[in-house]
C-alpha positions as YAML, in Angstrom:
chain: A
units: angstrom
residues:
- id: 1
  name: MET
  ca: [-71.33, -30.48, -117.00]
- id: 2
  name: THR
  ca: [-74.76, -29.18, -116.17]
- id: 3
  name: ASP
  ca: [-77.52, -28.12, -118.54]
- id: 4
  name: ASN
  ca: [-77.78, -24.79, -116.74]
- id: 5
  name: PRO
  ca: [-75.70, -22.22, -118.71]
- id: 6
  name: SER
  ca: [-75.49, -19.94, -115.67]
- id: 7
  name: ALA
  ca: [-74.01, -22.66, -113.43]
- id: 8
  name: THR
  ca: [-71.57, -21.40, -110.82]
- id: 9
  name: PRO
  ca: [-68.49, -23.33, -109.63]
- id: 10
  name: GLU
  ca: [-70.47, -24.42, -106.57]
- id: 11
  name: ASP
  ca: [-73.01, -26.12, -108.85]
- id: 12
  name: LEU
  ca: [-70.39, -28.27, -110.57]
- id: 13
  name: PRO
  ca: [-69.71, -31.85, -109.42]
- id: 14
  name: ALA
  ca: [-67.05, -32.31, -106.74]
- id: 15
  name: ASP
  ca: [-64.81, -34.28, -109.12]
- id: 16
  name: ALA
  ca: [-64.42, -31.19, -111.36]
- id: 17
  name: ASP
  ca: [-61.71, -29.95, -108.99]
- id: 18
  name: ASP
  ca: [-59.85, -33.25, -109.29]
- id: 19
  name: ALA
  ca: [-59.09, -32.62, -112.97]
- id: 20
  name: THR
  ca: [-57.37, -29.32, -112.21]
- id: 21
  name: SER
  ca: [-55.50, -30.67, -109.18]
- id: 22
  name: ALA
  ca: [-54.04, -33.51, -111.28]
- id: 23
  name: ASN
  ca: [-52.17, -30.84, -113.27]
- id: 24
  name: ASP
  ca: [-50.84, -29.42, -110.03]
- id: 25
  name: VAL
  ca: [-48.94, -32.59, -109.04]
- id: 26
  name: PRO
  ca: [-45.50, -33.21, -110.62]
- id: 27
  name: PRO
  ca: [-44.89, -36.36, -112.67]
- id: 28
  name: ASP
  ca: [-43.55, -39.56, -111.13]
- id: 29
  name: ARG
  ca: [-40.19, -39.12, -112.83]
- id: 30
  name: LEU
  ca: [-38.39, -36.05, -114.15]
- id: 31
  name: ALA
  ca: [-34.83, -35.16, -115.21]
- id: 32
  name: ILE
  ca: [-33.04, -31.85, -115.85]
- id: 33
  name: ASN
  ca: [-30.74, -33.31, -118.53]
- id: 34
  name: PRO
  ca: [-32.14, -32.56, -122.02]
- id: 35
  name: ARG
  ca: [-30.70, -35.89, -123.27]
- id: 36
  name: SER
  ca: [-32.96, -37.83, -120.93]
- id: 37
  name: ASP
  ca: [-36.29, -39.37, -121.98]
- id: 38
  name: TYR
  ca: [-37.77, -37.87, -118.80]
- id: 39
  name: PHE
  ca: [-36.79, -34.24, -119.57]
- id: 40
  name: ASP
  ca: [-39.68, -31.75, -119.87]
- id: 41
  name: SER
  ca: [-38.72, -28.08, -120.04]
- id: 42
  name: ALA
  ca: [-42.26, -26.80, -119.53]
- id: 43
  name: LEU
  ca: [-42.56, -28.59, -116.18]
- id: 44
  name: LEU
  ca: [-39.09, -27.50, -115.10]
- id: 45
  name: GLU
  ca: [-39.88, -23.87, -115.80]
- id: 46
  name: ARG
  ca: [-42.63, -24.02, -113.16]
- id: 47
  name: GLY
  ca: [-40.01, -24.94, -110.55]
- id: 48
  name: ILE
  ca: [-40.02, -28.30, -108.79]
- id: 49
  name: GLY
  ca: [-39.39, -28.70, -105.08]
- id: 50
  name: ILE
  ca: [-37.89, -32.04, -103.96]
- id: 51
  name: ARG
  ca: [-37.86, -33.44, -100.43]
- id: 52
  name: PHE
  ca: [-35.66, -36.52, -99.95]
- id: 53
  name: LYS
  ca: [-35.86, -38.42, -96.63]
- id: 54
  name: GLY
  ca: [-37.56, -35.38, -95.10]
- id: 55
  name: VAL
  ca: [-34.89, -32.86, -96.22]
- id: 56
  name: GLU
  ca: [-35.50, -30.35, -99.03]
- id: 57
  name: LYS
  ca: [-32.89, -30.71, -101.79]
- id: 58
  name: ASN
  ca: [-31.96, -28.27, -104.52]
- id: 59
  name: ASN
  ca: [-29.21, -30.26, -106.28]
- id: 60
  name: VAL
  ca: [-31.32, -33.08, -107.75]
- id: 61
  name: GLU
  ca: [-30.51, -34.05, -111.36]
- id: 62
  name: GLU
  ca: [-33.31, -36.65, -111.68]
- id: 63
  name: TYR
  ca: [-35.91, -38.24, -109.42]
- id: 64
  name: CYS
  ca: [-38.39, -41.12, -109.42]
- id: 65
  name: ILE
  ca: [-41.08, -41.09, -106.77]
- id: 66
  name: SER
  ca: [-42.49, -44.59, -107.28]
- id: 67
  name: GLU
  ca: [-39.05, -46.27, -107.21]
- id: 68
  name: GLY
  ca: [-37.86, -44.03, -104.33]
- id: 69
  name: TRP
  ca: [-34.59, -42.57, -105.60]
- id: 70
  name: ILE
  ca: [-32.89, -39.34, -106.68]
- id: 71
  name: ARG
  ca: [-29.72, -38.65, -108.66]
- id: 72
  name: VAL
  ca: [-27.36, -35.94, -107.43]
- id: 73
  name: GLN
  ca: [-24.13, -34.69, -108.92]
- id: 74
  name: ALA
  ca: [-20.96, -36.10, -107.34]
- id: 75
  name: GLY
  ca: [-19.03, -32.86, -106.81]
- id: 76
  name: LYS
  ca: [-17.42, -31.48, -109.95]
- id: 77
  name: THR
  ca: [-16.46, -34.93, -111.28]
- id: 78
  name: MET
  ca: [-17.21, -35.57, -114.96]
- id: 79
  name: ASP
  ca: [-17.55, -38.85, -116.79]
- id: 80
  name: ARG
  ca: [-15.55, -39.65, -119.96]
- id: 81
  name: LYS
  ca: [-18.26, -38.01, -122.13]
- id: 82
  name: GLY
  ca: [-18.05, -34.73, -120.20]
- id: 83
  name: GLN
  ca: [-21.33, -35.23, -118.36]
- id: 84
  name: PRO
  ca: [-21.56, -34.75, -114.59]
- id: 85
  name: LEU
  ca: [-21.03, -37.94, -112.63]
- id: 86
  name: THR
  ca: [-24.11, -38.68, -110.54]
- id: 87
  name: LEU
  ca: [-24.92, -40.80, -107.53]
- id: 88
  name: LYS
  ca: [-28.21, -42.63, -107.13]
- id: 89
  name: LEU
  ca: [-29.56, -42.32, -103.57]
- id: 90
  name: SER
  ca: [-32.52, -44.38, -102.34]
- id: 91
  name: GLY
  ca: [-35.18, -43.17, -99.95]
- id: 92
  name: VAL
  ca: [-38.57, -41.49, -99.69]
- id: 93
  name: VAL
  ca: [-39.03, -38.84, -102.39]
- id: 94
  name: GLU
  ca: [-41.67, -36.06, -102.44]
- id: 95
  name: ALA
  ca: [-42.15, -33.50, -105.21]
- id: 96
  name: TRP
  ca: [-44.27, -30.36, -105.65]
- id: 97
  name: TYR
  ca: [-44.50, -27.29, -107.86]
- id: 98
  name: LYS
  ca: [-42.94, -24.24, -106.22]
- id: 99
  name: ASP
  ca: [-45.23, -21.81, -108.11]
- id: 100
  name: LEU
  ca: [-48.33, -23.01, -106.18]
- id: 101
  name: GLY
  ca: [-47.51, -21.15, -102.98]
- id: 102
  name: ASP
  ca: [-47.14, -22.26, -99.38]
- id: 103
  name: ASN
  ca: [-49.33, -25.41, -99.29]
- id: 104
  name: PRO
  ca: [-49.11, -27.09, -102.72]
- id: 105
  name: PRO
  ca: [-50.24, -30.68, -103.45]
- id: 106
  name: VAL
  ca: [-47.29, -33.03, -102.92]
- id: 107
  name: ALA
  ca: [-46.61, -36.12, -105.04]
- id: 108
  name: SER
  ca: [-45.27, -38.98, -102.95]
- id: 109
  name: ALA
  ca: [-45.28, -42.77, -103.03]
- id: 110
  name: GLY
  ca: [-47.95, -44.04, -100.73]
...
């Protein structure tokens, strides 16, 4: 920070915006199942948009950007424990927070 108590946002270093924008990018991996280690209800409440291979998806159960995969439910099929049966699809994954408007920062591998 600066020693000037009346400093305006323009007076702050350029990297000050980087700290706030880091909170505006979704995590590398996230799941909607509360049993998962990657479940985070606070992040899910914000609303996450997922683009897989260039197509926006709204049926994603879990995603991992760095490994390049998503899990989607396989119809209404359930496993023997009563959980939805999922398929793991590989490809380019992009994620963003829907509450940030029309041009949000997008998390993607690369």
